[in-house]
């Protein structure tokens, strides 16, 4: 950054890597490899937050091993089981020097209920603002935005009250992220989310697929599946405020984009782009069969 | 403001006047009078948004009459029934020149479903950022924050899924506002809201009571009842992610403040204050009995 522009842009927030769950861990590991790259490759100092998981240590240690295998200098599981843990000085020091933060899957409501408003949540926000990459898979992806699908049911048609919102960590604003999107048939609940307030932008992430969002709002797709963007700004009518719980919703003029590996979309201007100019990892050449967890 | 500090604070957002519903309309009209004052008294040019109401014209015109009686130069009901209406050029022009914006009660989910993401919602945000006062009563108060109680049930003990979030207009961030608070026994649902993510600050507004929030985050109470502040930052444990829908929640260390007329609280620093230095309207001396609608 030049001397002239430094004052105009006092900080550039780091990338977000939001993963739809079940990312490849034994084949080419495209997405996890990308995370380690964004965290600094051989200089990477990664912390893993496994609070969402019911198998905290097992899941957390699996990721720390994977990140070390992928070349990270350091990868540490933060002991974050309770709200007290999230005020611990040693933990905060580890977070402060991290070049990459990774949130595992599990239950996103546990993530926000245990970490929301704690020193760890504030510091994760500050680290991201200061340029550190933050990644989350499954529950970890959902909790990254300001509005989160806390829980809900599957199905294609949107129905009232089929999903419940909760406030997320707000690392990215104005969007709501859903994951395991195709595998669990979650189109309905994402459309229902948008109908509540069509200013929201829905991001539906397939498994083994990630959305990488840069500081200018460019979201680029990475991985085997698709990312569905659900844009409500043009909605000309919805009856969500008129119908009973569980009743199907009417929504006119929802705009959808389905993006696969390499395509981009700007979440501020809401425009898709063919991303031949965005550097992406090479396609997988690893002969090992992808056996997602 | 001095020449030196002007560049550091390029704009000062206007006040927010959030009312718990059933504000006095026939007695001293303390709260509505305060709104007209903040909008410029005899220079006030007020627009009323009655989209939340099922009785759009009747409710809207009642407010425009009241505001004219209270001395406003101009008070206009904006015709906002549909999402198409919210793109109308004439309506946007009226909003652009308004010195005060008032949202009536009704259904807050209708407000966000009809206006969210429209040109009217964007312009309301811009006007507020530019210094215009925005007021809302009941549903209109709920929709002002970034996180909104869309609907829910009454009761004192917090229970899982007794309330549903939706994204609001985001005129104030990091808070969730509930109204008719004492009259409808809504303490439970506000505590449930906070348990989802304890970083949220809950604001429970009684009827005929308002919270006036300035650009520095000072909230000052006005009116007959109380404002309850529900601060979750110190929550040391909650089990919201563990229990079944409708089950009672466990929450440790919730911090509550109950504030009456004249007391203040800073929503950024989360500190209460005895507000003898804040200018408030004189106490009502009008002999007409208060008969809230």
Coordinates of C-alpha atoms in Angstrom, one line a residue:
Chain A
X1 CA 0.0 0.0 0.0
X2 CA 1.4 3.4 -0.9
X3 CA 2.1 6.1 1.6
X4 CA -0.7 8.2 0.0
X5 CA -3.5 5.7 0.3
X6 CA -2.6 4.4 3.8
X7 CA -4.6 7.0 5.6
X8 CA -7.6 6.8 3.4
X9 CA -7.9 3.0 4.1
X10 CA -6.7 2.6 7.6
X11 CA -7.3 -1.1 7.6
X12 CA -8.2 -3.8 5.1
X13 CA -10.1 -6.7 6.7
X14 CA -8.9 -10.2 6.0
X15 CA -10.5 -12.7 3.8
X16 CA -13.3 -14.9 4.9
X17 CA -13.4 -18.5 3.8
X18 CA -16.9 -19.9 4.4
X19 CA -17.3 -23.6 3.8
X20 CA -20.5 -25.6 3.3
X21 CA -19.3 -28.5 5.5
X22 CA -17.8 -31.9 4.6
X23 CA -14.8 -30.4 2.9
X24 CA -12.3 -32.9 1.4
X25 CA -9.8 -33.9 4.1
X26 CA -8.1 -36.9 2.4
X27 CA -7.8 -36.0 -1.3
X28 CA -6.4 -32.8 -2.8
X29 CA -7.7 -30.9 0.2
X30 CA -8.3 -27.9 -2.1
X31 CA -10.3 -25.8 0.4
X32 CA -8.2 -26.5 3.5
X33 CA -5.1 -25.9 1.5
X34 CA -6.4 -22.6 0.4
X35 CA -7.0 -21.6 4.0
X36 CA -3.5 -22.5 5.0
X37 CA -2.2 -20.4 2.0
X38 CA -4.3 -17.4 3.1
X39 CA -2.9 -17.8 6.6
X40 CA 0.6 -17.5 5.3
X41 CA 1.6 -21.1 4.2
X42 CA 4.8 -22.0 6.0
X43 CA 4.5 -18.9 8.2
X44 CA 0.9 -19.7 9.1
X45 CA 0.0 -19.7 12.8
X46 CA -3.5 -21.1 13.0
X47 CA -5.9 -21.4 15.8
X48 CA -8.9 -23.7 15.7
X49 CA -12.2 -23.0 17.5
X50 CA -14.2 -26.2 17.9
X51 CA -16.7 -24.9 20.4
X52 CA -19.6 -25.8 18.0
X53 CA -18.8 -29.4 18.1
X54 CA -20.0 -32.1 20.6
X55 CA -16.6 -33.8 20.0
X56 CA -14.5 -30.8 20.7
X57 CA -11.1 -32.4 21.1
X58 CA -11.4 -35.0 18.4
X59 CA -12.7 -32.7 15.8
X60 CA -10.4 -29.8 16.8
X61 CA -7.2 -32.0 16.8
X62 CA -8.1 -33.5 13.4
X63 CA -8.0 -30.0 12.0
X64 CA -4.8 -29.0 13.7
X65 CA -3.1 -32.1 12.3
X66 CA -4.5 -31.4 8.8
X67 CA -3.2 -27.8 8.9
X68 CA 0.2 -28.9 10.0
X69 CA 0.3 -31.6 7.2
X70 CA -0.6 -28.8 4.8
X71 CA 2.5 -26.9 5.9
X72 CA 1.4 -24.5 8.6
X73 CA 4.1 -23.6 11.0
X74 CA 1.8 -23.9 14.0
X75 CA -1.8 -25.0 14.5
X76 CA -3.4 -25.0 18.0
X77 CA -6.8 -26.0 19.3
X78 CA -8.1 -23.3 21.6
X79 CA -9.7 -24.7 24.7
X80 CA -13.1 -23.0 24.4
X81 CA -15.8 -25.0 26.1
X82 CA -17.4 -22.3 28.3
X83 CA -17.9 -18.6 28.5
X84 CA -15.3 -18.5 31.2
X85 CA -12.8 -20.1 28.8
X86 CA -13.5 -17.3 26.4
X87 CA -12.0 -14.7 28.8
X88 CA -8.8 -16.7 29.5
X89 CA -5.7 -14.6 29.0
X90 CA -3.5 -17.4 27.5
X91 CA -6.2 -18.2 25.0
X92 CA -6.5 -14.5 24.0
X93 CA -2.8 -14.3 23.6
X94 CA -2.8 -17.3 21.2
X95 CA -5.6 -15.6 19.2
X96 CA -3.8 -12.3 19.1
X97 CA -0.8 -13.7 17.3
X98 CA -2.7 -16.0 14.9
X99 CA -2.5 -15.5 11.2
X100 CA -5.6 -17.7 10.6
X101 CA -8.7 -18.6 12.6
X102 CA -10.7 -21.7 11.8
X103 CA -14.2 -22.5 13.2
X104 CA -15.3 -26.1 12.9
X105 CA -18.8 -27.5 12.4
X106 CA -21.3 -28.5 15.0
X107 CA -24.1 -26.4 16.3
X108 CA -24.0 -22.7 15.4
X109 CA -26.3 -21.7 18.3
X110 CA -23.7 -23.2 20.7
X111 CA -21.0 -21.1 19.0
X112 CA -22.9 -17.8 19.6
X113 CA -24.4 -18.8 23.0
X114 CA -20.9 -19.7 24.3
X115 CA -18.7 -17.1 22.5
X116 CA -21.1 -14.2 21.8
X117 CA -20.0 -11.0 23.5
X118 CA -16.9 -12.6 25.0
X119 CA -13.3 -11.3 24.7
X120 CA -12.6 -14.1 22.2
X121 CA -15.4 -13.0 20.0
X122 CA -14.3 -9.4 20.1
X123 CA -10.7 -10.3 19.4
X124 CA -11.7 -12.6 16.5
X125 CA -13.5 -9.5 15.1
X126 CA -10.4 -7.3 15.6
X127 CA -8.1 -9.8 14.1
X128 CA -10.3 -10.1 11.0
X129 CA -10.4 -6.3 10.7
X130 CA -6.6 -6.2 11.0
X131 CA -6.3 -8.6 8.0
X132 CA -6.3 -12.1 9.5
X133 CA -8.1 -14.8 7.5
X134 CA -11.1 -16.3 9.3
X135 CA -12.6 -19.6 8.0
X136 CA -15.6 -21.6 9.1
X137 CA -17.1 -24.8 8.0
X138 CA -20.8 -25.8 8.4
X139 CA -21.8 -24.2 11.7
X140 CA -18.6 -22.1 11.6
X141 CA -19.7 -20.6 8.3
X142 CA -23.2 -19.9 9.5
X143 CA -22.0 -18.0 12.6
X144 CA -19.7 -15.7 10.6
X145 CA -22.5 -13.4 9.3
X146 CA -24.6 -10.9 11.2
X147 CA -27.8 -12.9 10.7
X148 CA -27.6 -16.6 11.2
X149 CA -29.9 -19.5 10.6
X150 CA -29.9 -20.9 14.1
X151 CA -31.9 -24.0 13.3
X152 CA -34.6 -25.1 10.9
X153 CA -36.0 -27.8 8.7
X154 CA -35.2 -29.0 5.3
X155 CA -37.3 -28.8 2.1
X156 CA -37.5 -26.9 -1.1
X157 CA -40.7 -24.8 -0.7
X158 CA -40.2 -21.9 1.7
X159 CA -42.6 -22.1 4.6
X160 CA -43.1 -19.6 7.4
X161 CA -41.2 -20.4 10.6
X162 CA -39.3 -23.3 9.0
X163 CA -36.1 -21.6 10.1
X164 CA -35.1 -19.5 13.1
X165 CA -32.7 -16.6 13.0
X166 CA -30.2 -15.7 15.7
X167 CA -27.5 -13.0 15.7
X168 CA -24.2 -14.2 14.4
X169 CA -20.6 -12.8 14.8
X170 CA -21.0 -10.1 12.2
X171 CA -17.7 -10.7 10.4
X172 CA -19.7 -10.1 7.2
X173 CA -22.8 -7.9 7.2
X174 CA -26.1 -8.0 5.3
X175 CA -25.9 -11.7 4.4
X176 CA -27.2 -15.0 5.8
X177 CA -25.3 -18.1 5.2
X178 CA -26.6 -21.7 5.0
X179 CA -24.6 -24.8 4.5
X180 CA -24.9 -28.5 3.5
X181 CA -27.1 -26.7 1.0
X182 CA -27.8 -29.2 -1.7
X183 CA -27.2 -32.3 0.4
X184 CA -29.8 -31.4 3.0
X185 CA -32.3 -29.6 0.6
X186 CA -32.1 -26.2 2.4
X187 CA -33.3 -24.0 -0.4
X188 CA -36.7 -23.4 1.3
X189 CA -35.2 -22.1 4.6
X190 CA -32.9 -19.7 2.8
X191 CA -35.7 -18.3 0.8
X192 CA -37.8 -18.0 4.0
X193 CA -34.9 -16.2 5.7
X194 CA -34.8 -13.6 2.8
X195 CA -38.6 -13.1 2.8
X196 CA -38.4 -11.7 6.4
X197 CA -36.4 -8.7 5.1
X198 CA -35.5 -8.7 1.4
X199 CA -32.5 -6.5 2.0
X200 CA -30.7 -9.7 3.2
X201 CA -28.5 -11.6 0.7
X202 CA -28.7 -15.4 1.1
X203 CA -25.6 -17.5 0.5
X204 CA -26.3 -21.3 0.2
X205 CA -23.1 -23.3 0.3
X206 CA -22.9 -26.9 -0.9
X207 CA -20.7 -29.4 0.8
X208 CA -17.0 -29.5 -0.1
X209 CA -17.5 -26.0 -1.5
X210 CA -16.4 -22.6 -0.1
X211 CA -17.1 -18.9 -0.7
X212 CA -14.0 -16.8 -0.3
X213 CA -15.0 -13.2 0.4
X214 CA -12.4 -10.4 0.2
X215 CA -12.4 -6.9 1.7
X216 CA -14.1 -5.4 -1.3
X217 CA -17.0 -7.8 -1.1
X218 CA -16.0 -10.1 -3.9
X219 CA -17.1 -13.7 -3.1
X220 CA -15.3 -16.4 -5.2
X221 CA -16.4 -20.0 -5.3
X222 CA -14.0 -22.8 -4.6
X223 CA -14.6 -26.5 -4.6
X224 CA -16.7 -29.4 -5.9
X225 CA -20.2 -28.0 -5.6
X226 CA -22.1 -24.8 -6.1
X227 CA -22.9 -21.6 -4.1
X228 CA -26.4 -20.3 -4.5
X229 CA -26.9 -16.6 -4.1
X230 CA -30.4 -15.6 -3.2
X231 CA -31.0 -11.9 -3.8
X232 CA -34.2 -10.5 -2.4
X233 CA -33.8 -6.8 -3.5
X234 CA -36.2 -7.2 -6.4
X235 CA -38.9 -9.1 -4.5
X236 CA -42.1 -7.4 -5.6
X237 CA -44.4 -9.2 -3.1
X238 CA -44.3 -11.6 -0.2
X239 CA -47.0 -12.7 2.2
X240 CA -44.8 -13.9 5.1
X241 CA -46.5 -11.4 7.4
X242 CA -49.9 -12.7 6.5
X243 CA -49.7 -16.5 6.7
X244 CA -49.7 -19.0 9.5
X245 CA -46.7 -20.9 10.8
X246 CA -45.7 -23.8 8.5
X247 CA -47.8 -22.4 5.7
X248 CA -46.0 -22.1 2.3
X249 CA -44.9 -18.6 1.4
X250 CA -45.5 -16.6 -1.7
X251 CA -42.5 -14.7 -3.0
X252 CA -42.4 -12.9 -6.3
X253 CA -39.2 -11.9 -8.2
X254 CA -36.5 -13.6 -6.1
X255 CA -33.2 -13.4 -8.0
X256 CA -31.0 -16.5 -7.9
X257 CA -27.5 -17.1 -9.1
X258 CA -25.9 -20.5 -9.0
X259 CA -22.1 -20.2 -9.1
X260 CA -19.5 -23.0 -9.4
X261 CA -15.7 -23.1 -9.0
X262 CA -14.0 -20.0 -10.2
X263 CA -17.1 -17.7 -10.5
X264 CA -17.4 -14.6 -8.4
X265 CA -20.1 -12.3 -7.1
X266 CA -19.9 -9.0 -5.4
X267 CA -22.0 -9.0 -2.3
X268 CA -22.2 -5.1 -2.1
X269 CA -23.1 -4.4 -5.7
X270 CA -24.9 -7.8 -6.1
X271 CA -23.3 -8.5 -9.5
X272 CA -21.9 -11.9 -10.7
X273 CA -18.6 -12.1 -12.6
X274 CA -16.8 -14.6 -14.7
X275 CA -13.6 -14.8 -12.7
X276 CA -10.8 -15.7 -15.1
X277 CA -8.7 -13.0 -13.5
X278 CA -9.0 -14.3 -9.9
X279 CA -6.1 -16.5 -8.8
X280 CA -7.5 -19.9 -7.8
X281 CA -5.8 -23.1 -6.7
X282 CA -5.0 -25.6 -9.5
X283 CA -7.6 -28.2 -10.1
X284 CA -7.1 -31.4 -8.1
X285 CA -4.8 -33.8 -9.7
X286 CA -4.5 -36.1 -6.7
X287 CA -5.6 -39.6 -7.6
X288 CA -7.0 -40.3 -4.1
X289 CA -10.7 -40.6 -4.3
X290 CA -12.7 -37.9 -2.4
X291 CA -14.4 -39.5 0.6
X292 CA -16.0 -36.7 2.4
X293 CA -16.6 -37.1 6.1
Chain B
X1 CA -18.0 21.4 16.8
X2 CA -14.5 22.8 16.3
X3 CA -12.8 23.1 13.0
X4 CA -10.2 20.5 14.1
X5 CA -12.7 17.8 14.9
X6 CA -15.1 18.2 12.0
X7 CA -13.1 15.9 9.7
X8 CA -12.9 13.2 12.3
X9 CA -16.7 13.0 12.5
X10 CA -18.0 13.6 9.0
X11 CA -21.6 13.1 10.0
X12 CA -23.7 12.8 13.1
X13 CA -26.6 10.6 12.8
X14 CA -30.0 11.9 14.1
X15 CA -31.7 10.9 17.3
X16 CA -33.9 7.8 17.4
X17 CA -37.1 7.9 19.5
X18 CA -38.3 4.4 20.2
X19 CA -41.7 4.1 21.8
X20 CA -43.2 1.1 23.6
X21 CA -46.6 1.6 22.1
X22 CA -49.8 3.2 23.4
X23 CA -48.2 6.6 23.8
X24 CA -50.4 9.4 25.2
X25 CA -52.3 11.0 22.4
X26 CA -54.9 13.1 24.3
X27 CA -53.2 14.3 27.5
X28 CA -49.8 16.1 27.7
X29 CA -48.6 14.1 24.7
X30 CA -45.1 14.2 26.2
X31 CA -43.5 11.7 23.8
X32 CA -45.1 12.8 20.6
X33 CA -44.4 16.4 21.5
X34 CA -40.7 15.5 22.0
X35 CA -40.7 14.0 18.5
X36 CA -42.1 17.1 16.9
X37 CA -39.5 19.1 18.9
X38 CA -36.6 16.9 17.6
X39 CA -38.0 17.3 14.1
X40 CA -37.8 21.1 14.3
X41 CA -41.0 22.3 16.0
X42 CA -42.6 24.8 13.7
X43 CA -40.1 24.1 11.0
X44 CA -40.9 20.3 11.2
X45 CA -41.7 18.5 8.0
X46 CA -42.8 15.0 9.1
X47 CA -43.5 11.9 7.2
X48 CA -45.5 9.0 8.7
X49 CA -44.9 5.4 7.6
X50 CA -48.0 3.3 8.6
X51 CA -47.0 0.2 6.6
X52 CA -47.1 -1.9 9.8
X53 CA -50.7 -1.2 10.4
X54 CA -53.8 -3.1 9.1
X55 CA -55.6 0.3 9.3
X56 CA -53.0 2.2 7.3
X57 CA -55.0 5.3 6.5
X58 CA -56.8 5.6 9.8
X59 CA -53.8 5.2 11.9
X60 CA -51.5 7.2 9.6
X61 CA -53.9 10.2 9.4
X62 CA -54.4 10.2 13.2
X63 CA -50.6 10.7 13.6
X64 CA -50.4 13.4 10.9
X65 CA -53.2 15.3 12.6
X66 CA -51.5 15.0 16.0
X67 CA -48.2 16.2 14.6
X68 CA -49.9 19.2 13.0
X69 CA -51.7 20.0 16.3
X70 CA -48.4 19.8 18.1
X71 CA -47.0 22.5 15.8
X72 CA -45.4 20.8 12.9
X73 CA -45.4 22.8 9.7
X74 CA -46.1 19.8 7.6
X75 CA -47.1 16.1 8.3
X76 CA -47.7 13.7 5.5
X77 CA -48.7 10.0 5.4
X78 CA -46.6 8.2 2.9
X79 CA -48.6 5.8 0.7
X80 CA -46.6 2.7 1.4
X81 CA -48.7 -0.5 1.1
X82 CA -46.6 -2.5 -1.3
X83 CA -42.9 -3.0 -2.3
X84 CA -43.8 -1.1 -5.5
X85 CA -45.0 1.9 -3.5
X86 CA -41.6 1.9 -1.8
X87 CA -39.8 2.7 -5.1
X88 CA -42.2 5.6 -6.0
X89 CA -40.3 8.8 -7.0
X90 CA -42.8 11.2 -5.4
X91 CA -42.7 9.3 -2.1
X92 CA -38.9 9.3 -2.1
X93 CA -38.9 13.0 -2.7
X94 CA -41.1 13.6 0.3
X95 CA -38.9 11.4 2.4
X96 CA -35.8 13.3 1.2
X97 CA -37.0 16.6 2.5
X98 CA -38.4 15.3 5.7
X99 CA -37.0 16.5 9.1
X100 CA -38.7 13.7 11.0
X101 CA -39.8 10.2 10.1
X102 CA -42.4 8.3 12.2
X103 CA -43.2 4.6 11.9
X104 CA -46.5 3.5 13.4
X105 CA -47.4 0.3 15.2
X106 CA -48.8 -2.8 13.7
X107 CA -46.8 -5.9 12.6
X108 CA -43.1 -5.4 12.5
X109 CA -42.7 -8.4 10.1
X110 CA -44.9 -6.6 7.6
X111 CA -42.7 -3.5 7.9
X112 CA -39.5 -5.4 7.0
X113 CA -41.2 -7.7 4.5
X114 CA -42.7 -4.8 2.6
X115 CA -40.0 -2.2 3.0
X116 CA -36.8 -4.1 3.6
X117 CA -34.2 -3.6 0.8
X118 CA -36.4 -1.0 -1.0
X119 CA -35.4 2.6 -1.9
X120 CA -37.6 3.9 1.0
X121 CA -35.6 1.8 3.5
X122 CA -32.3 2.9 2.1
X123 CA -33.4 6.5 2.1
X124 CA -34.7 6.3 5.7
X125 CA -31.2 5.0 6.6
X126 CA -29.5 7.8 4.7
X127 CA -31.8 10.5 6.2
X128 CA -31.1 9.2 9.7
X129 CA -27.3 9.2 9.0
X130 CA -27.6 12.8 7.8
X131 CA -29.2 13.9 11.1
X132 CA -32.9 13.4 10.7
X133 CA -34.9 12.1 13.7
X134 CA -36.5 8.7 13.2
X135 CA -39.2 7.6 15.6
X136 CA -41.2 4.3 15.9
X137 CA -43.9 3.1 18.2
X138 CA -44.6 -0.5 19.0
X139 CA -43.8 -2.4 15.7
X140 CA -42.1 0.7 14.5
X141 CA -39.7 0.6 17.4
X142 CA -38.9 -3.1 17.0
X143 CA -38.0 -2.7 13.4
X144 CA -35.5 0.1 14.0
X145 CA -32.7 -2.2 15.3
X146 CA -30.6 -4.6 13.3
X147 CA -32.1 -7.6 15.2
X148 CA -35.8 -7.6 15.7
X149 CA -38.3 -9.8 17.6
X150 CA -40.5 -10.7 14.6
X151 CA -43.1 -12.5 16.8
X152 CA -43.3 -14.6 19.9
X153 CA -45.2 -15.4 23.0
X154 CA -45.6 -13.7 26.4
X155 CA -44.4 -14.9 29.8
X156 CA -41.8 -14.1 32.3
X157 CA -39.6 -17.3 32.2
X158 CA -37.4 -17.4 29.1
X159 CA -38.1 -20.5 27.0
X160 CA -36.4 -21.7 23.8
X161 CA -38.1 -20.7 20.6
X162 CA -40.7 -18.5 22.4
X163 CA -39.6 -15.7 20.1
X164 CA -38.4 -15.5 16.5
X165 CA -35.8 -13.1 15.2
X166 CA -35.8 -11.3 11.9
X167 CA -33.4 -8.7 10.5
X168 CA -34.6 -5.2 11.1
X169 CA -33.7 -1.9 9.5
X170 CA -30.4 -1.5 11.4
X171 CA -30.8 2.2 12.4
X172 CA -29.2 1.1 15.7
X173 CA -26.9 -1.8 15.9
X174 CA -26.2 -4.5 18.5
X175 CA -29.6 -4.1 20.2
X176 CA -32.9 -5.9 20.1
X177 CA -36.0 -3.9 21.1
X178 CA -39.2 -5.2 22.6
X179 CA -42.3 -3.1 23.3
X180 CA -45.6 -3.2 25.3
X181 CA -43.0 -4.7 27.7
X182 CA -44.7 -4.7 31.1
X183 CA -48.3 -4.7 29.8
X184 CA -47.8 -7.9 27.8
X185 CA -45.3 -9.6 30.1
X186 CA -42.5 -9.9 27.6
X187 CA -39.5 -10.3 29.9
X188 CA -39.1 -13.9 28.9
X189 CA -38.8 -13.4 25.2
X190 CA -36.3 -10.6 25.6
X191 CA -34.1 -12.8 27.8
X192 CA -34.5 -15.6 25.3
X193 CA -33.4 -13.3 22.5
X194 CA -30.2 -12.3 24.4
X195 CA -29.3 -16.0 25.2
X196 CA -28.9 -16.7 21.5
X197 CA -25.9 -14.4 21.4
X198 CA -25.1 -12.5 24.6
X199 CA -23.4 -9.7 22.7
X200 CA -26.9 -8.4 22.0
X201 CA -28.3 -5.7 24.3
X202 CA -32.0 -6.0 25.0
X203 CA -34.2 -2.9 25.4
X204 CA -37.7 -3.6 26.8
X205 CA -40.0 -0.5 26.4
X206 CA -43.1 -0.1 28.5
X207 CA -46.2 1.5 27.0
X208 CA -46.3 5.3 26.9
X209 CA -42.6 5.2 27.4
X210 CA -39.8 6.1 25.0
X211 CA -36.0 5.6 24.7
X212 CA -34.3 8.5 23.0
X213 CA -30.9 7.4 21.6
X214 CA -28.4 10.1 20.5
X215 CA -25.5 9.7 18.1
X216 CA -23.1 8.9 20.9
X217 CA -25.2 5.9 22.1
X218 CA -26.8 7.7 25.1
X219 CA -30.3 6.3 25.6
X220 CA -32.6 8.5 27.7
X221 CA -36.0 7.4 29.1
X222 CA -39.1 9.5 28.6
X223 CA -42.6 8.9 29.7
X224 CA -44.8 7.1 32.2
X225 CA -43.3 3.7 32.4
X226 CA -39.8 2.1 32.5
X227 CA -37.2 0.8 30.1
X228 CA -35.5 -2.4 31.0
X229 CA -32.0 -2.9 29.7
X230 CA -31.0 -6.6 29.5
X231 CA -27.2 -6.9 29.2
X232 CA -25.9 -10.3 28.4
X233 CA -22.1 -9.6 28.3
X234 CA -21.5 -11.1 31.7
X235 CA -23.6 -14.2 31.1
X236 CA -21.4 -17.0 32.5
X237 CA -23.6 -19.9 31.2
X238 CA -26.7 -20.6 29.1
X239 CA -28.1 -23.9 27.9
X240 CA -30.1 -22.5 24.9
X241 CA -28.2 -24.8 22.5
X242 CA -28.9 -27.9 24.6
X243 CA -32.6 -27.7 25.4
X244 CA -35.7 -28.6 23.4
X245 CA -38.1 -26.0 21.9
X246 CA -40.4 -24.5 24.6
X247 CA -38.2 -25.8 27.4
X248 CA -37.2 -23.2 30.0
X249 CA -33.7 -21.8 29.6
X250 CA -31.0 -21.5 32.2
X251 CA -29.1 -18.2 32.1
X252 CA -26.5 -17.2 34.7
X253 CA -25.4 -13.6 35.4
X254 CA -27.7 -11.6 33.2
X255 CA -27.4 -7.9 34.1
X256 CA -30.6 -5.9 34.2
X257 CA -31.3 -2.2 34.6
X258 CA -34.7 -0.7 35.0
X259 CA -34.7 3.0 34.1
X260 CA -37.5 5.5 34.5
X261 CA -38.1 9.0 33.2
X262 CA -34.9 11.0 33.0
X263 CA -32.4 8.2 33.5
X264 CA -29.8 7.4 30.8
X265 CA -27.8 4.5 29.7
X266 CA -25.0 4.3 27.1
X267 CA -25.6 1.4 24.7
X268 CA -21.9 1.3 23.6
X269 CA -20.2 1.4 27.0
X270 CA -23.2 -0.3 28.8
X271 CA -23.2 2.2 31.7
X272 CA -26.2 3.7 33.3
X273 CA -26.2 7.4 34.3
X274 CA -28.4 9.7 36.5
X275 CA -29.3 12.2 33.8
X276 CA -29.7 15.5 35.6
X277 CA -27.7 17.2 32.8
X278 CA -29.8 15.9 29.9
X279 CA -32.5 18.3 28.8
X280 CA -35.9 16.7 29.1
X281 CA -39.4 18.1 28.5
X282 CA -41.1 19.6 31.6
X283 CA -43.3 17.1 33.5
X284 CA -46.9 17.1 32.3
X285 CA -49.1 19.7 33.9
X286 CA -52.0 19.1 31.6
X287 CA -55.1 18.3 33.7
X288 CA -56.6 16.0 31.1
X289 CA -56.5 12.4 32.2
X290 CA -54.2 10.0 30.3
X291 CA -56.4 7.6 28.4
X292 CA -54.0 5.6 26.3
X293 CA -55.4 3.9 23.2

